[in-house]
C-alpha atoms as a printed R data frame, in Angstrom:
    type eleno elety resid chain resno       x       y       z
1   ATOM     1    CA   UNK     A     1  24.621 -34.861  38.107
2   ATOM     2    CA   UNK     A     2  22.761 -31.495  38.538
3   ATOM     3    CA   UNK     A     3  20.258 -30.059  36.031
4   ATOM     4    CA   UNK     A     4  19.540 -26.471  35.470
5   ATOM     5    CA   UNK     A     5  15.831 -26.199  36.092
6   ATOM     6    CA   UNK     A     6  15.555 -22.534  35.214
7   ATOM     7    CA   UNK     A     7  16.594 -23.003  31.526
8   ATOM     8    CA   UNK     A     8  14.968 -25.182  28.849
9   ATOM     9    CA   UNK     A     9  17.538 -25.932  26.182
10  ATOM    10    CA   UNK     A    10  16.522 -25.947  22.512
11  ATOM    11    CA   UNK     A    11  16.877 -29.219  20.555
12  ATOM    12    CA   UNK     A    12  20.191 -29.696  18.822
13  ATOM    13    CA   UNK     A    13  18.725 -30.099  15.419
14  ATOM    14    CA   UNK     A    14  16.183 -28.041  13.565
15  ATOM    15    CA   UNK     A    15  12.521 -29.112  13.922
16  ATOM    16    CA   UNK     A    16   9.318 -28.223  12.193
17  ATOM    17    CA   UNK     A    17   5.830 -28.296  13.622
18  ATOM    18    CA   UNK     A    18   3.622 -30.996  12.033
19  ATOM    19    CA   UNK     A    19   0.755 -29.695   9.946
20  ATOM    20    CA   UNK     A    20  -1.956 -32.035   9.136
21  ATOM    21    CA   UNK     A    21  -3.546 -31.130   5.821
22  ATOM    22    CA   UNK     A    22  -4.756 -33.108   2.818
23  ATOM    23    CA   UNK     A    23  -2.348 -33.683   0.123
24  ATOM    24    CA   UNK     A    24  -2.344 -31.267  -2.867
25  ATOM    25    CA   UNK     A    25  -1.925 -34.204  -5.254
26  ATOM    26    CA   UNK     A    26  -5.594 -35.078  -5.045
27  ATOM    27    CA   UNK     A    27  -7.431 -34.437  -8.203
28  ATOM    28    CA   UNK     A    28  -9.399 -31.293  -8.081
29  ATOM    29    CA   UNK     A    29  -8.512 -30.570  -4.536
30  ATOM    30    CA   UNK     A    30  -6.062 -27.759  -5.268
31  ATOM    31    CA   UNK     A    31  -8.307 -26.079  -7.621
32  ATOM    32    CA   UNK     A    32 -11.111 -26.128  -5.082
33  ATOM    33    CA   UNK     A    33  -8.930 -23.828  -2.880
34  ATOM    34    CA   UNK     A    34  -8.601 -21.164  -5.545
35  ATOM    35    CA   UNK     A    35 -10.251 -17.909  -4.367
36  ATOM    36    CA   UNK     A    36 -12.895 -16.272  -6.489
37  ATOM    37    CA   UNK     A    37 -13.884 -12.644  -6.830
38  ATOM    38    CA   UNK     A    38 -17.069 -11.925  -4.986
39  ATOM    39    CA   UNK     A    39 -17.066  -8.249  -5.748
40  ATOM    40    CA   UNK     A    40 -18.445  -6.625  -8.831
41  ATOM    41    CA   UNK     A    41 -16.079  -5.617 -11.628
42  ATOM    42    CA   UNK     A    42 -16.320  -1.908 -10.594
43  ATOM    43    CA   UNK     A    43 -16.345  -2.491  -6.804
44  ATOM    44    CA   UNK     A    44 -12.916  -1.855  -5.179
45  ATOM    45    CA   UNK     A    45 -11.850  -3.460  -1.856
46  ATOM    46    CA   UNK     A    46 -12.420  -1.697   1.445
47  ATOM    47    CA   UNK     A    47  -9.504   0.597   2.662
48  ATOM    48    CA   UNK     A    48  -8.411   1.295   6.201
49  ATOM    49    CA   UNK     A    49  -6.251   4.380   6.495
50  ATOM    50    CA   UNK     A    50  -4.925   6.174   9.611
51  ATOM    51    CA   UNK     A    51  -2.532   9.102  10.114
52  ATOM    52    CA   UNK     A    52  -0.108  10.125  12.797
53  ATOM    53    CA   UNK     A    53   1.002   6.669  13.795
54  ATOM    54    CA   UNK     A    54   4.694   7.478  14.275
55  ATOM    55    CA   UNK     A    55   5.178  10.297  16.789
56  ATOM    56    CA   UNK     A    56   8.901  10.855  16.004
57  ATOM    57    CA   UNK     A    57   8.190  11.602  12.287
58  ATOM    58    CA   UNK     A    58   6.968  14.789  10.710
59  ATOM    59    CA   UNK     A    59   4.051  12.915   9.306
60  ATOM    60    CA   UNK     A    60   3.044   9.335   8.996
61  ATOM    61    CA   UNK     A    61   0.212   7.075   7.690
62  ATOM    62    CA   UNK     A    62  -0.793   3.401   7.672
63  ATOM    63    CA   UNK     A    63  -2.884   1.738   4.914
64  ATOM    64    CA   UNK     A    64  -4.437  -1.682   4.945
65  ATOM    65    CA   UNK     A    65  -6.502  -3.273   2.262
66  ATOM    66    CA   UNK     A    66  -7.849  -6.601   3.689
67  ATOM    67    CA   UNK     A    67  -8.397  -9.581   1.432
68  ATOM    68    CA   UNK     A    68 -11.924  -9.704   0.023
69  ATOM    69    CA   UNK     A    69 -11.907 -13.508  -0.469
70  ATOM    70    CA   UNK     A    70 -13.414 -15.782   2.038
71  ATOM    71    CA   UNK     A    71 -10.638 -17.851   3.753
72  ATOM    72    CA   UNK     A    72 -10.908 -21.540   3.262
73  ATOM    73    CA   UNK     A    73 -11.472 -23.659   6.364
74  ATOM    74    CA   UNK     A    74  -9.880 -26.871   4.926
75  ATOM    75    CA   UNK     A    75  -6.359 -25.634   4.874
76  ATOM    76    CA   UNK     A    76  -4.069 -23.473   7.111
77  ATOM    77    CA   UNK     A    77  -2.687 -21.627   4.002
78  ATOM    78    CA   UNK     A    78  -4.574 -18.351   3.384
79  ATOM    79    CA   UNK     A    79  -6.169 -18.052   0.046
80  ATOM    80    CA   UNK     A    80  -4.896 -14.565  -0.808
81  ATOM    81    CA   UNK     A    81  -2.820 -11.891   0.886
82  ATOM    82    CA   UNK     A    82  -3.757  -8.425   2.023
83  ATOM    83    CA   UNK     A    83  -1.908  -5.080   1.570
84  ATOM    84    CA   UNK     A    84  -0.357  -3.423   4.626
85  ATOM    85    CA   UNK     A    85   1.920  -0.287   4.081
86  ATOM    86    CA   UNK     A    86   3.293   2.320   6.389
87  ATOM    87    CA   UNK     A    87   4.744   5.746   5.330
88  ATOM    88    CA   UNK     A    88   6.736   8.243   7.304
89  ATOM    89    CA   UNK     A    89   8.046  11.720   6.479
90  ATOM    90    CA   UNK     A    90  11.419  13.098   7.646
91  ATOM    91    CA   UNK     A    91  11.603  16.796   6.996
92  ATOM    92    CA   UNK     A    92  11.489  19.346   5.416
93  ATOM    93    CA   UNK     A    93  14.918  19.966   6.910
94  ATOM    94    CA   UNK     A    94  17.781  22.192   5.684
95  ATOM    95    CA   UNK     A    95  20.390  20.511   3.472
96  ATOM    96    CA   UNK     A    96  23.988  20.264   4.651
97  ATOM    97    CA   UNK     A    97  26.166  23.329   3.990
98  ATOM    98    CA   UNK     A    98  28.367  21.313   1.565
99  ATOM    99    CA   UNK     A    99  25.302  20.601  -0.630
100 ATOM   100    CA   UNK     A   100  24.870  22.820  -3.616
101 ATOM   101    CA   UNK     A   101  22.077  25.453  -3.568
102 ATOM   102    CA   UNK     A   102  18.630  24.055  -4.675
103 ATOM   103    CA   UNK     A   103  15.818  26.639  -5.378
104 ATOM   104    CA   UNK     A   104  13.212  23.892  -4.769
105 ATOM   105    CA   UNK     A   105  12.601  21.110  -2.211
106 ATOM   106    CA   UNK     A   106  14.705  17.999  -2.753
107 ATOM   107    CA   UNK     A   107  12.392  14.886  -2.613
108 ATOM   108    CA   UNK     A   108  13.767  11.540  -1.819
109 ATOM   109    CA   UNK     A   109  11.565   8.388  -1.806
110 ATOM   110    CA   UNK     A   110  12.522   4.939  -0.467
111 ATOM   111    CA   UNK     A   111  10.278   1.863  -0.766
112 ATOM   112    CA   UNK     A   112  11.281  -1.295   1.269
113 ATOM   113    CA   UNK     A   113   9.671  -4.556   1.731
114 ATOM   114    CA   UNK     A   114   9.777  -6.110   5.047
115 ATOM   115    CA   UNK     A   115  11.558  -9.616   4.983
116 ATOM   116    CA   UNK     A   116   8.188 -11.150   5.931
117 ATOM   117    CA   UNK     A   117   6.153  -9.109   3.335
118 ATOM   118    CA   UNK     A   118   5.807 -12.092   0.970
119 ATOM   119    CA   UNK     A   119   5.585 -15.867   1.047
120 ATOM   120    CA   UNK     A   120   9.188 -15.998  -0.261
121 ATOM   121    CA   UNK     A   121  11.400 -14.266   2.360
122 ATOM   122    CA   UNK     A   122  12.999 -11.177   0.927
123 ATOM   123    CA   UNK     A   123  16.450  -9.824   1.567
124 ATOM   124    CA   UNK     A   124  17.543  -6.769   3.646
125 ATOM   125    CA   UNK     A   125  19.199  -5.041   0.656
126 ATOM   126    CA   UNK     A   126  16.913  -3.190  -1.721
127 ATOM   127    CA   UNK     A   127  16.430  -5.120  -4.979
128 ATOM   128    CA   UNK     A   128  15.448  -3.887  -8.381
129 ATOM   129    CA   UNK     A   129  11.705  -4.016  -7.749
130 ATOM   130    CA   UNK     A   130  12.059  -1.790  -4.622
131 ATOM   131    CA   UNK     A   131  14.148   0.607  -6.548
132 ATOM   132    CA   UNK     A   132  11.610   0.756  -9.343
133 ATOM   133    CA   UNK     A   133   8.844   1.417  -6.949
134 ATOM   134    CA   UNK     A   134  10.866   4.254  -5.342
135 ATOM   135    CA   UNK     A   135  11.280   5.919  -8.665
136 ATOM   136    CA   UNK     A   136   7.662   5.655  -9.681
137 ATOM   137    CA   UNK     A   137   6.517   6.945  -6.283
138 ATOM   138    CA   UNK     A   138   8.893   9.922  -6.494
139 ATOM   139    CA   UNK     A   139   7.474  10.769  -9.987
140 ATOM   140    CA   UNK     A   140   3.865  10.641  -8.540
141 ATOM   141    CA   UNK     A   141   4.712  12.900  -5.668
142 ATOM   142    CA   UNK     A   142   7.025  15.360  -7.399
143 ATOM   143    CA   UNK     A   143   4.094  16.886  -9.438
144 ATOM   144    CA   UNK     A   144   2.193  17.482  -6.157
145 ATOM   145    CA   UNK     A   145   4.441  19.085  -3.711
146 ATOM   146    CA   UNK     A   146   4.975  22.787  -4.054
147 ATOM   147    CA   UNK     A   147   8.697  22.698  -3.723
148 ATOM   148    CA   UNK     A   148   9.393  26.459  -4.345
149 ATOM   149    CA   UNK     A   149   8.520  27.222  -0.744
150 ATOM   150    CA   UNK     A   150  11.377  25.282   0.744
151 ATOM   151    CA   UNK     A   151  14.586  26.338  -1.072
152 ATOM   152    CA   UNK     A   152  17.722  24.457  -0.029
153 ATOM   153    CA   UNK     A   153  15.703  21.960   1.943
154 ATOM   154    CA   UNK     A   154  15.089  18.248   1.566
155 ATOM   155    CA   UNK     A   155  12.290  15.808   2.624
156 ATOM   156    CA   UNK     A   156  12.529  11.939   2.750
157 ATOM   157    CA   UNK     A   157   9.524   9.729   2.283
158 ATOM   158    CA   UNK     A   158  10.147   6.223   3.736
159 ATOM   159    CA   UNK     A   159   7.613   3.667   2.796
160 ATOM   160    CA   UNK     A   160   7.631   0.144   4.293
161 ATOM   161    CA   UNK     A   161   5.506  -2.617   2.841
162 ATOM   162    CA   UNK     A   162   4.531  -4.924   5.714
163 ATOM   163    CA   UNK     A   163   2.539  -7.257   3.586
164 ATOM   164    CA   UNK     A   164   2.444  -7.004  -0.225
165 ATOM   165    CA   UNK     A   165  -0.176  -8.175  -2.741
166 ATOM   166    CA   UNK     A   166   0.907 -11.411  -4.381
167 ATOM   167    CA   UNK     A   167   1.636 -11.697  -8.096
168 ATOM   168    CA   UNK     A   168  -0.532 -14.826  -8.412
169 ATOM   169    CA   UNK     A   169  -2.344 -17.481  -6.311
170 ATOM   170    CA   UNK     A   170   0.021 -19.765  -4.382
171 ATOM   171    CA   UNK     A   171  -1.404 -22.811  -6.009
172 ATOM   172    CA   UNK     A   172  -0.209 -21.782  -9.377
173 ATOM   173    CA   UNK     A   173   3.290 -21.938  -7.993
174 ATOM   174    CA   UNK     A   174   2.811 -25.374  -6.696
175 ATOM   175    CA   UNK     A   175   1.580 -26.472 -10.128
176 ATOM   176    CA   UNK     A   176   4.575 -24.976 -11.822
177 ATOM   177    CA   UNK     A   177   2.941 -21.588 -12.862
178 ATOM   178    CA   UNK     A   178   4.028 -18.249 -11.795
179 ATOM   179    CA   UNK     A   179   2.927 -14.608 -11.569
180 ATOM   180    CA   UNK     A   180   3.584 -11.837 -13.911
181 ATOM   181    CA   UNK     A   181   4.385  -9.202 -11.307
182 ATOM   182    CA   UNK     A   182   0.833  -7.918 -11.129
183 ATOM   183    CA   UNK     A   183   0.863  -7.455  -7.437
184 ATOM   184    CA   UNK     A   184   3.505  -4.791  -7.743
185 ATOM   185    CA   UNK     A   185   0.958  -2.370  -9.351
186 ATOM   186    CA   UNK     A   186  -1.289  -2.800  -6.285
187 ATOM   187    CA   UNK     A   187   1.704  -2.060  -4.054
188 ATOM   188    CA   UNK     A   188   2.509   1.075  -6.079
189 ATOM   189    CA   UNK     A   189  -1.022   2.487  -5.835
190 ATOM   190    CA   UNK     A   190  -1.059   1.796  -2.076
191 ATOM   191    CA   UNK     A   191   2.363   3.517  -1.714
192 ATOM   192    CA   UNK     A   192   1.018   6.591  -3.532
193 ATOM   193    CA   UNK     A   193  -2.156   6.810  -1.343
194 ATOM   194    CA   UNK     A   194  -0.365   6.273   1.957
195 ATOM   195    CA   UNK     A   195   2.548   8.599   1.059
196 ATOM   196    CA   UNK     A   196  -0.024  11.373   0.097
197 ATOM   197    CA   UNK     A   197  -1.695  10.978   3.510
198 ATOM   198    CA   UNK     A   198   1.576  11.194   5.440
199 ATOM   199    CA   UNK     A   199   2.628  14.368   3.386
200 ATOM   200    CA   UNK     A   200  -0.673  15.982   4.333
201 ATOM   201    CA   UNK     A   201  -0.103  14.926   7.960
202 ATOM   202    CA   UNK     A   202   3.289  16.535   7.914
203 ATOM   203    CA   UNK     A   203   1.767  19.890   6.766
204 ATOM   204    CA   UNK     A   204   3.662  20.105   3.472
205 ATOM   205    CA   UNK     A   205   1.997  22.380   1.014
206 ATOM   206    CA   UNK     A   206   0.642  20.525  -2.076
207 ATOM   207    CA   UNK     A   207  -1.508  21.529  -4.987
208 ATOM   208    CA   UNK     A   208  -3.791  18.503  -4.217
209 ATOM   209    CA   UNK     A   209  -3.808  15.090  -2.590
210 ATOM   210    CA   UNK     A   210  -2.872  12.365  -5.024
211 ATOM   211    CA   UNK     A   211  -4.406   8.895  -4.832
212 ATOM   212    CA   UNK     A   212  -3.435   5.651  -6.470
213 ATOM   213    CA   UNK     A   213  -5.788   3.197  -8.390
214 ATOM   214    CA   UNK     A   214  -5.357   0.083 -10.363
215 ATOM   215    CA   UNK     A   215  -7.388  -1.522 -13.212
216 ATOM   216    CA   UNK     A   216  -6.804  -4.657 -15.060
217 ATOM   217    CA   UNK     A   217  -8.056  -6.668 -18.107
218 ATOM   218    CA   UNK     A   218  -8.778 -10.226 -17.198
219 ATOM   219    CA   UNK     A   219  -9.946 -13.086 -19.357
220 ATOM   220    CA   UNK     A   220 -13.315 -14.545 -18.529
221 ATOM   221    CA   UNK     A   221 -12.782 -18.185 -17.571
222 ATOM   222    CA   UNK     A   222 -16.173 -19.168 -18.792
223 ATOM   223    CA   UNK     A   223 -15.390 -18.103 -22.425
224 ATOM   224    CA   UNK     A   224 -12.820 -20.289 -24.055
225 ATOM   225    CA   UNK     A   225 -12.463 -17.990 -26.997
226 ATOM   226    CA   UNK     A   226  -9.321 -15.829 -26.659
227 ATOM   227    CA   UNK     A   227 -10.576 -12.951 -28.700
228 ATOM   228    CA   UNK     A   228 -10.632  -9.449 -27.442
229 ATOM   229    CA   UNK     A   229 -14.417  -9.705 -26.580
230 ATOM   230    CA   UNK     A   230 -13.634 -12.261 -23.817
231 ATOM   231    CA   UNK     A   231 -11.736  -9.664 -21.801
232 ATOM   232    CA   UNK     A   232 -13.433  -8.000 -18.737
233 ATOM   233    CA   UNK     A   233 -12.115  -4.797 -17.119
234 ATOM   234    CA   UNK     A   234 -12.033  -4.920 -13.293
235 ATOM   235    CA   UNK     A   235 -11.111  -2.241 -10.772
236 ATOM   236    CA   UNK     A   236  -8.709  -3.016  -7.876
237 ATOM   237    CA   UNK     A   237  -7.867  -6.493  -9.036
238 ATOM   238    CA   UNK     A   238  -6.465  -9.107  -6.635
239 ATOM   239    CA   UNK     A   239  -4.085 -11.228  -8.658
240 ATOM   240    CA   UNK     A   240  -4.975 -14.309  -6.507
241 ATOM   241    CA   UNK     A   241  -8.591 -14.154  -7.604
242 ATOM   242    CA   UNK     A   242  -7.909 -13.980 -11.349
243 ATOM   243    CA   UNK     A   243  -6.360 -16.895 -13.206
244 ATOM   244    CA   UNK     A   244  -5.467 -15.033 -16.397
245 ATOM   245    CA   UNK     A   245  -4.637 -11.319 -16.263
246 ATOM   246    CA   UNK     A   246  -3.878  -9.815 -19.558
247 ATOM   247    CA   UNK     A   247  -2.951  -6.241 -18.703
248 ATOM   248    CA   UNK     A   248  -3.005  -3.917 -15.833
249 ATOM   249    CA   UNK     A   249  -2.423  -0.253 -15.267
250 ATOM   250    CA   UNK     A   250  -1.611   1.791 -12.003
251 ATOM   251    CA   UNK     A   251  -2.040   5.540 -11.903
252 ATOM   252    CA   UNK     A   252  -1.427   8.509  -9.516
253 ATOM   253    CA   UNK     A   253  -4.513  10.779  -9.994
254 ATOM   254    CA   UNK     A   254  -5.176  14.317  -9.046
255 ATOM   255    CA   UNK     A   255  -9.057  14.568  -9.031
256 ATOM   256    CA   UNK     A   256  -9.430  18.325  -8.632
257 ATOM   257    CA   UNK     A   257  -7.109  19.098 -11.622
258 ATOM   258    CA   UNK     A   258  -7.944  15.959 -13.507
259 ATOM   259    CA   UNK     A   259  -4.251  15.186 -13.996
260 ATOM   260    CA   UNK     A   260  -2.270  11.969 -13.886
261 ATOM   261    CA   UNK     A   261   1.105  12.341 -12.259
262 ATOM   262    CA   UNK     A   262   2.236   8.641 -12.620
263 ATOM   263    CA   UNK     A   263   1.246   5.835 -14.921
264 ATOM   264    CA   UNK     A   264   2.592   2.242 -15.114
265 ATOM   265    CA   UNK     A   265   1.153  -0.223 -17.487
266 ATOM   266    CA   UNK     A   266   2.025  -3.864 -17.942
267 ATOM   267    CA   UNK     A   267   0.879  -6.539 -20.294
268 ATOM   268    CA   UNK     A   268  -0.841  -6.475 -23.617
269 ATOM   269    CA   UNK     A   269  -3.138  -3.386 -23.471
270 ATOM   270    CA   UNK     A   270  -4.170  -3.755 -27.106
271 ATOM   271    CA   UNK     A   271  -5.116  -1.014 -29.398
272 ATOM   272    CA   UNK     A   272  -7.207   0.993 -26.900
273 ATOM   273    CA   UNK     A   273  -5.281   1.667 -23.629
274 ATOM   274    CA   UNK     A   274  -7.530   4.623 -22.767
275 ATOM   275    CA   UNK     A   275 -10.252   2.317 -21.341
276 ATOM   276    CA   UNK     A   276  -7.766   0.774 -18.919
277 ATOM   277    CA   UNK     A   277  -6.392   4.156 -17.890
278 ATOM   278    CA   UNK     A   278  -9.999   5.443 -17.240
279 ATOM   279    CA   UNK     A   279 -10.678   2.379 -15.142
280 ATOM   280    CA   UNK     A   280  -7.507   3.080 -13.024
281 ATOM   281    CA   UNK     A   281  -8.533   6.748 -12.488
282 ATOM   282    CA   UNK     A   282 -11.950   5.550 -11.284
283 ATOM   283    CA   UNK     A   283 -10.247   3.284  -8.759
284 ATOM   284    CA   UNK     A   284  -8.111   6.195  -7.677
285 ATOM   285    CA   UNK     A   285 -11.214   8.316  -7.128
286 ATOM   286    CA   UNK     A   286 -12.496   5.519  -4.780
287 ATOM   287    CA   UNK     A   287  -9.268   5.726  -2.735
288 ATOM   288    CA   UNK     A   288  -9.566   9.481  -2.768
289 ATOM   289    CA   UNK     A   289 -12.845   9.464  -0.948
290 ATOM   290    CA   UNK     A   290 -11.358   7.492   1.951
291 ATOM   291    CA   UNK     A   291  -8.264   9.688   1.994
292 ATOM   292    CA   UNK     A   292 -10.280  12.969   2.192
293 ATOM   293    CA   UNK     A   293 -12.436  11.638   4.996
294 ATOM   294    CA   UNK     A   294  -9.408  10.466   7.132
295 ATOM   295    CA   UNK     A   295  -7.599  13.831   6.599
296 ATOM   296    CA   UNK     A   296 -10.813  15.704   7.512
297 ATOM   297    CA   UNK     A   297 -11.104  13.628  10.670
298 ATOM   298    CA   UNK     A   298  -7.427  14.235  11.564
299 ATOM   299    CA   UNK     A   299  -7.890  18.051  11.119
300 ATOM   300    CA   UNK     A   300 -11.079  18.060  13.257
301 ATOM   301    CA   UNK     A   301  -9.323  16.119  16.051
302 ATOM   302    CA   UNK     A   302  -6.331  18.455  15.931
303 ATOM   303    CA   UNK     A   303  -8.472  21.581  16.108
304 ATOM   304    CA   UNK     A   304 -10.589  20.086  18.991
305 ATOM   305    CA   UNK     A   305  -7.404  19.332  20.922
306 ATOM   306    CA   UNK     A   306  -6.087  22.833  20.377
307 ATOM   307    CA   UNK     A   307  -9.407  24.313  21.567
308 ATOM   308    CA   UNK     A   308  -9.225  22.110  24.723
309 ATOM   309    CA   UNK     A   309  -5.636  23.221  25.333
310 ATOM   310    CA   UNK     A   310  -6.564  26.915  24.993
311 ATOM   311    CA   UNK     A   311  -9.378  26.439  27.504
312 ATOM   312    CA   UNK     A   312  -7.067  24.796  30.006
313 ATOM   313    CA   UNK     A   313  -4.689  27.769  29.626
314 ATOM   314    CA   UNK     A   314  -7.457  30.311  30.185
315 ATOM   315    CA   UNK     A   315  -8.625  28.432  33.280
316 ATOM   316    CA   UNK     A   316  -5.103  28.470  34.724
317 ATOM   317    CA   UNK     A   317  -4.780  32.208  34.025
318 ATOM   318    CA   UNK     A   318  -8.168  32.885  35.722
319 ATOM   319    CA   UNK     A   319  -7.057  30.847  38.756
320 ATOM   320    CA   UNK     A   320  -3.792  32.785  39.036
321 ATOM   321    CA   UNK     A   321  -5.704  36.132  38.790
322 ATOM   322    CA   UNK     A   322  -7.994  35.086  41.575
323 ATOM   323    CA   UNK     A   323  -5.127  34.138  43.794
């Protein structure tokens, strides 16, 4: 009997690697793994933003917001997730001849989660959450782009969520609890910021750059009273770090015009939603600071590259004249 030494056959049945962790049924062990917010109430998370990451697209950008919680060393399960989003711009390009005449630019937005973007594997077909995010993103960008300069043209904004912010801490799901969809607001704010950077990278004329921000009302766990005075307003909330989120708000904000192009609120905001909206705009201003610095660096690098190219052309012309 001969054996094929060049090939290692896979096992006939499915296998899973052993993971040696402590059982979650121990009293108090699961709660000891819950992440806590180490930032101040008005301190947002750090943002990494980069443009021109997809050479084949007219404009592109990548946004990453790492987790602010310290990862636990007693378990292999990360305490909280981070936010990683990419955006690409296709166009502006002429519409098909069969399409009716449009005096303004037709904007199409698509938001899609990668199958591995969350702990529960997502499908390849867009679901209702992804369609809602696409509608909200289109509303936020429609008031920014100067569409009259591209008649009978279209542009497509494709946003891919590589890792989305969770709706709650994973331990709540083990104990039978669940999230209230709070992570979707953080995803929307990130989509607005990264799409704005990609549009600026594509050279599409806009009235201003729009940035996204999120604020939430959370219940103070140290106060057992469930009155309104026990609520605390926090900027850029991480749902895994807060056990009880009462309401949250995500906005698309134009700082130079002091305008809000998109707003999405969830939960019981109470009788004064203005305070929550104001907190979301402050978080958007923090994202705008990073956005402006990244775009300025991109412009400086582009101008420097153009100057170097012009110098090379002049040197080649001087050599040809000497010859």
